[in-house]
Short mmCIF file of C-alpha atoms in Angstrom, two decimals:
data_model
loop_
_atom_site.label_atom_id
_atom_site.label_comp_id
_atom_site.label_asym_id
_atom_site.label_seq_id
_atom_site.Cartn_x
_atom_site.Cartn_y
_atom_site.Cartn_z
CA ASP P 17 17.65 -6.01 7.86
CA ALA P 18 14.85 -5.27 10.28
CA GLY P 19 12.56 -4.02 7.55
CA VAL P 20 10.96 -0.68 7.51
CA ILE P 21 10.61 0.84 10.98
CA GLN P 22 7.99 3.36 11.96
CA SER P 23 7.43 5.16 15.19
CA PRO P 24 5.22 5.66 17.16
CA ARG P 25 2.89 2.78 16.48
CA HIS P 26 0.02 4.64 18.00
CA GLU P 27 -0.46 8.37 18.46
CA VAL P 28 -3.49 10.04 20.19
CA THR P 29 -3.39 13.84 20.16
CA GLU P 30 -5.83 16.77 20.44
CA MET P 31 -6.86 18.86 17.64
CA GLY P 32 -4.48 21.66 16.99
CA GLN P 33 -1.40 19.85 18.20
CA GLU P 34 1.58 19.07 16.10
CA VAL P 35 2.18 15.40 15.17
CA THR P 36 5.40 13.90 13.83
CA LEU P 37 5.55 10.53 12.32
CA ARG P 38 8.95 8.74 11.80
CA CYS P 39 10.24 6.25 9.38
CA LYS P 40 13.50 4.34 8.83
CA PRO P 41 13.60 2.71 5.37
CA ILE P 42 15.45 -0.45 4.50
CA SER P 43 19.18 0.29 3.91
CA GLY P 44 20.00 0.62 0.21
CA HIS P 45 16.54 1.41 -0.91
CA ASP P 46 16.46 4.61 -2.98
CA TYR P 47 12.70 5.29 -2.78
CA LEU P 48 10.62 6.13 0.21
CA PHE P 49 6.84 6.50 0.13
CA TRP P 50 4.37 7.88 2.69
CA TYR P 51 0.78 6.57 2.49
CA ARG P 52 -2.44 7.19 4.37
CA GLN P 53 -5.13 4.62 4.81
CA THR P 54 -8.72 5.23 5.79
CA MET P 55 -11.89 3.22 5.31
CA MET P 56 -13.47 5.97 3.22
CA ARG P 57 -10.55 6.67 0.92
CA GLY P 58 -8.50 3.53 0.96
CA LEU P 59 -4.73 3.72 0.56
CA GLU P 60 -3.46 7.04 -0.70
CA LEU P 61 0.05 7.99 -1.75
CA LEU P 62 0.98 11.26 0.02
CA ILE P 63 4.48 11.82 -1.11
CA TYR P 64 7.53 9.93 -2.32
CA PHE P 65 11.33 10.56 -2.25
CA ASN P 66 14.15 9.42 -4.45
CA ASN P 67 17.62 9.61 -2.90
CA ASN P 68 16.25 11.84 -0.15
CA VAL P 69 14.68 14.30 -2.63
CA PRO P 70 10.91 14.82 -2.76
CA ILE P 71 9.71 13.97 -6.14
CA ASP P 72 5.98 14.09 -6.08
CA ASP P 73 3.99 15.54 -3.19
CA SER P 74 0.73 15.98 -5.10
CA GLY P 75 -0.95 13.61 -2.70
CA MET P 76 -0.35 15.74 0.35
CA PRO P 77 -3.75 16.96 1.30
CA GLU P 78 -2.99 20.39 2.69
CA ASP P 79 -0.29 22.77 3.71
CA ARG P 80 -0.66 21.41 7.18
CA PHE P 81 1.20 18.33 6.00
CA SER P 82 4.91 18.33 5.36
CA ALA P 83 7.57 15.66 4.84
CA LYS P 84 11.31 15.59 5.04
CA MET P 85 14.13 13.21 4.41
CA PRO P 86 17.29 14.62 5.83
CA ASN P 87 19.26 11.54 5.11
CA ALA P 88 18.93 8.08 3.53
CA SER P 89 17.90 6.33 6.76
CA PHE P 90 15.23 8.79 8.17
CA SER P 91 12.15 10.50 7.09
CA THR P 92 9.41 12.41 9.00
CA LEU P 93 5.81 13.32 8.14
CA LYS P 94 4.53 16.18 10.18
CA ILE P 95 0.99 17.48 10.53
CA GLN P 96 0.62 20.95 12.07
CA PRO P 97 -2.06 21.73 13.28
CA SER P 98 -3.68 18.36 13.33
CA GLU P 99 -7.43 17.96 12.77
CA PRO P 100 -9.89 15.10 13.58
CA ARG P 101 -10.11 14.26 9.89
CA ASP P 102 -6.39 13.44 9.86
CA SER P 103 -7.17 10.34 11.86
CA ALA P 104 -5.88 7.40 9.85
CA VAL P 105 -3.23 4.76 9.58
CA TYR P 106 0.00 6.25 8.05
CA PHE P 107 2.40 3.86 6.30
CA CYS P 108 5.84 4.28 5.16
CA ALA P 109 7.28 2.04 2.48
CA SER P 110 10.60 1.75 0.68
CA SER P 111 11.83 0.21 -2.49
CA LEU P 112 14.78 -0.18 -4.82
CA ALA P 113 13.00 1.48 -7.74
CA LEU P 114 9.87 3.49 -8.36
CA VAL P 115 7.92 0.80 -10.31
CA GLY P 116 8.35 -2.78 -11.33
CA VAL P 117 9.64 -3.95 -7.88
CA GLU P 118 7.89 -4.63 -4.63
CA GLN P 119 7.51 -2.05 -1.90
CA TYR P 120 8.28 -2.95 1.68
CA PHE P 121 5.84 -1.51 4.11
CA GLY P 122 6.31 -0.59 7.70
CA PRO P 123 3.78 -1.60 10.38
CA GLY P 124 2.18 1.82 10.28
CA THR P 125 1.24 4.49 12.70
CA ARG P 126 -2.36 4.66 13.87
CA LEU P 127 -3.09 8.33 14.43
CA THR P 128 -6.24 9.55 16.31
CA VAL P 129 -6.93 13.21 16.54
CA THR P 130 -9.60 14.09 19.05
CA SER O 28 -6.90 8.63 -8.43
CA GLN O 29 -6.62 4.93 -7.95
CA GLN O 30 -6.31 2.76 -10.97
CA GLY O 31 -7.26 -0.65 -9.56
CA GLU O 32 -10.64 -1.79 -8.26
CA GLU O 33 -10.94 -5.09 -6.62
CA ASP O 34 -14.01 -7.21 -6.76
CA PRO O 35 -15.69 -8.49 -4.64
CA GLN O 36 -15.28 -6.05 -1.84
CA ALA O 37 -15.65 -8.76 0.73
CA LEU O 38 -15.47 -12.61 0.38
CA SER O 39 -16.19 -15.31 2.99
CA ILE O 40 -15.35 -18.95 2.39
CA GLN O 41 -14.74 -22.18 4.29
CA GLU O 42 -11.30 -23.42 5.01
CA GLY O 43 -10.16 -25.65 2.20
CA GLU O 44 -12.06 -23.82 -0.52
CA ASN O 45 -10.51 -21.73 -3.26
CA ALA O 46 -10.79 -18.01 -3.11
CA THR O 47 -10.85 -15.83 -6.28
CA MET O 48 -10.62 -12.09 -6.33
CA ASN O 49 -10.40 -9.81 -9.27
CA CYS O 50 -8.83 -6.50 -10.18
CA SER O 51 -9.79 -4.17 -12.90
CA TYR O 52 -7.95 -1.18 -14.06
CA LYS O 53 -8.42 1.74 -16.39
CA THR O 54 -5.27 2.35 -18.53
CA SER O 55 -2.46 0.36 -20.02
CA ILE O 56 0.02 -0.86 -17.45
CA ASN O 57 3.57 -2.16 -17.28
CA ASN O 58 3.21 -4.30 -14.11
CA LEU O 59 0.63 -5.43 -11.64
CA GLN O 60 1.25 -6.51 -8.17
CA TRP O 61 -0.83 -8.18 -5.46
CA TYR O 62 -0.36 -7.44 -1.81
CA ARG O 63 -1.90 -8.84 1.37
CA GLN O 64 -2.68 -6.88 4.53
CA ASN O 65 -3.41 -8.65 7.85
CA SER O 66 -5.50 -6.60 10.32
CA GLY O 67 -3.41 -3.90 11.93
CA ARG O 68 -0.35 -4.61 9.82
CA GLY O 69 1.38 -3.12 6.80
CA LEU O 70 1.01 -4.52 3.28
CA VAL O 71 3.12 -7.49 2.31
CA HIS O 72 4.01 -8.16 -1.33
CA LEU O 73 2.63 -11.48 -2.74
CA ILE O 74 3.44 -11.56 -6.46
CA LEU O 75 4.23 -9.25 -9.47
CA ILE O 76 3.17 -10.01 -13.02
CA ARG O 77 4.45 -8.06 -15.95
CA SER O 78 2.24 -6.91 -18.89
CA ASN O 79 3.80 -9.45 -21.19
CA GLU O 80 2.92 -12.29 -18.87
CA ARG O 81 -0.40 -14.08 -18.68
CA GLU O 82 -0.12 -16.26 -15.70
CA LYS O 83 2.14 -16.65 -12.66
CA HIS O 84 2.27 -19.05 -9.69
CA SER O 85 3.65 -18.82 -6.27
CA GLY O 86 2.87 -21.66 -3.88
CA ARG O 87 -0.92 -21.69 -3.43
CA LEU O 88 -1.25 -18.42 -5.37
CA ARG O 89 -2.15 -18.19 -9.09
CA VAL O 90 -2.35 -14.86 -10.73
CA THR O 91 -3.67 -14.18 -14.22
CA LEU O 92 -3.44 -11.07 -16.29
CA ASP O 93 -5.66 -10.23 -19.24
CA THR O 94 -4.51 -6.95 -20.70
CA SER O 95 -7.17 -6.88 -23.33
CA LYS O 96 -9.81 -6.84 -20.56
CA LYS O 97 -7.64 -4.75 -18.30
CA SER O 98 -8.21 -7.16 -15.46
CA SER O 99 -6.30 -9.55 -13.25
CA SER O 100 -7.37 -12.34 -10.92
CA LEU O 101 -5.82 -13.76 -7.75
CA LEU O 102 -6.64 -17.35 -6.91
CA ILE O 103 -5.76 -18.81 -3.52
CA THR O 104 -6.17 -22.54 -3.52
CA ALA O 105 -6.91 -24.69 -0.47
CA SER O 106 -7.53 -21.67 1.69
CA ARG O 107 -6.51 -21.63 5.32
CA ALA O 108 -7.71 -19.50 8.21
CA ALA O 109 -4.38 -17.70 8.13
CA ASP O 110 -5.26 -16.43 4.63
CA THR O 111 -7.81 -14.11 6.33
CA ALA O 112 -6.70 -10.59 5.19
CA SER O 113 -7.38 -7.76 2.82
CA TYR O 114 -5.85 -8.16 -0.66
CA PHE O 115 -4.91 -5.29 -2.86
CA CYS O 116 -3.81 -4.97 -6.45
CA ALA O 117 -1.39 -2.26 -7.57
CA THR O 118 -0.66 -1.18 -11.08
CA ASP O 119 2.04 0.97 -12.60
CA ALA O 120 2.43 2.44 -16.09
CA SER O 121 5.24 4.05 -17.97
CA GLY O 122 7.46 5.41 -15.14
CA ASN O 123 4.66 6.64 -12.96
CA GLN O 124 4.25 5.55 -9.44
CA PHE O 125 1.79 2.77 -8.85
CA TYR O 126 -1.65 2.99 -7.56
CA PHE O 127 -3.36 0.68 -5.11
CA GLY O 128 -7.00 -0.57 -5.54
CA THR O 129 -9.67 -0.45 -2.88
CA GLY O 130 -9.02 -4.12 -1.70
CA THR O 131 -10.92 -7.30 -1.26
CA SER O 132 -11.58 -8.45 2.42
CA LEU O 133 -11.21 -12.21 2.67
CA THR O 134 -12.52 -14.24 5.59
CA VAL O 135 -11.69 -17.93 5.74
CA ILE O 136 -13.87 -19.69 8.28
CA PRO O 137 -12.18 -22.65 10.04
#
């Protein structure tokens, strides 16, 4: 397996624009996680899915953020409208279980909102 | 909120020396994991230790867990320049998702 795939790797956009980040988890993994990493706040869990169903979205900062998982091999994280404070690295990770096993991380998407 | 806090925040050592970093957490856990993050990359799993284990080894890595003190340590022996990275602990408890700490930035000077 190629591991967790994320696209794009870098995204630069202007404030107010819509941003869509994409993730393909490892085949067979039932759990998918979206994280955000900044210097100030470290690594934050935004939302996670189990078998394509969102389980906990309490980490999603605002209604401007939404995530979907239409099938087992694809997930999106959308920010609309984007703001400069959304600038961060966004990681997608997948795993076989919620806890007690390792999570496999993608390379991340570095988002810059100007 | 994050459970784990790593200490120190930053560590700089000479190649060949041992590096020790610590993780403290607040509540009882089931498992604790250590991850490494190279600059500009995603996190990579290093080792998992369960709450009923006290010590675990993997190559040059040695992890200890003291549940009475709610702390864990990661020892990297005979460090190499390639070990330069940030190291994170992650804890989970009773079916809840796990939380990552704030990380220790390790620099190994050749």
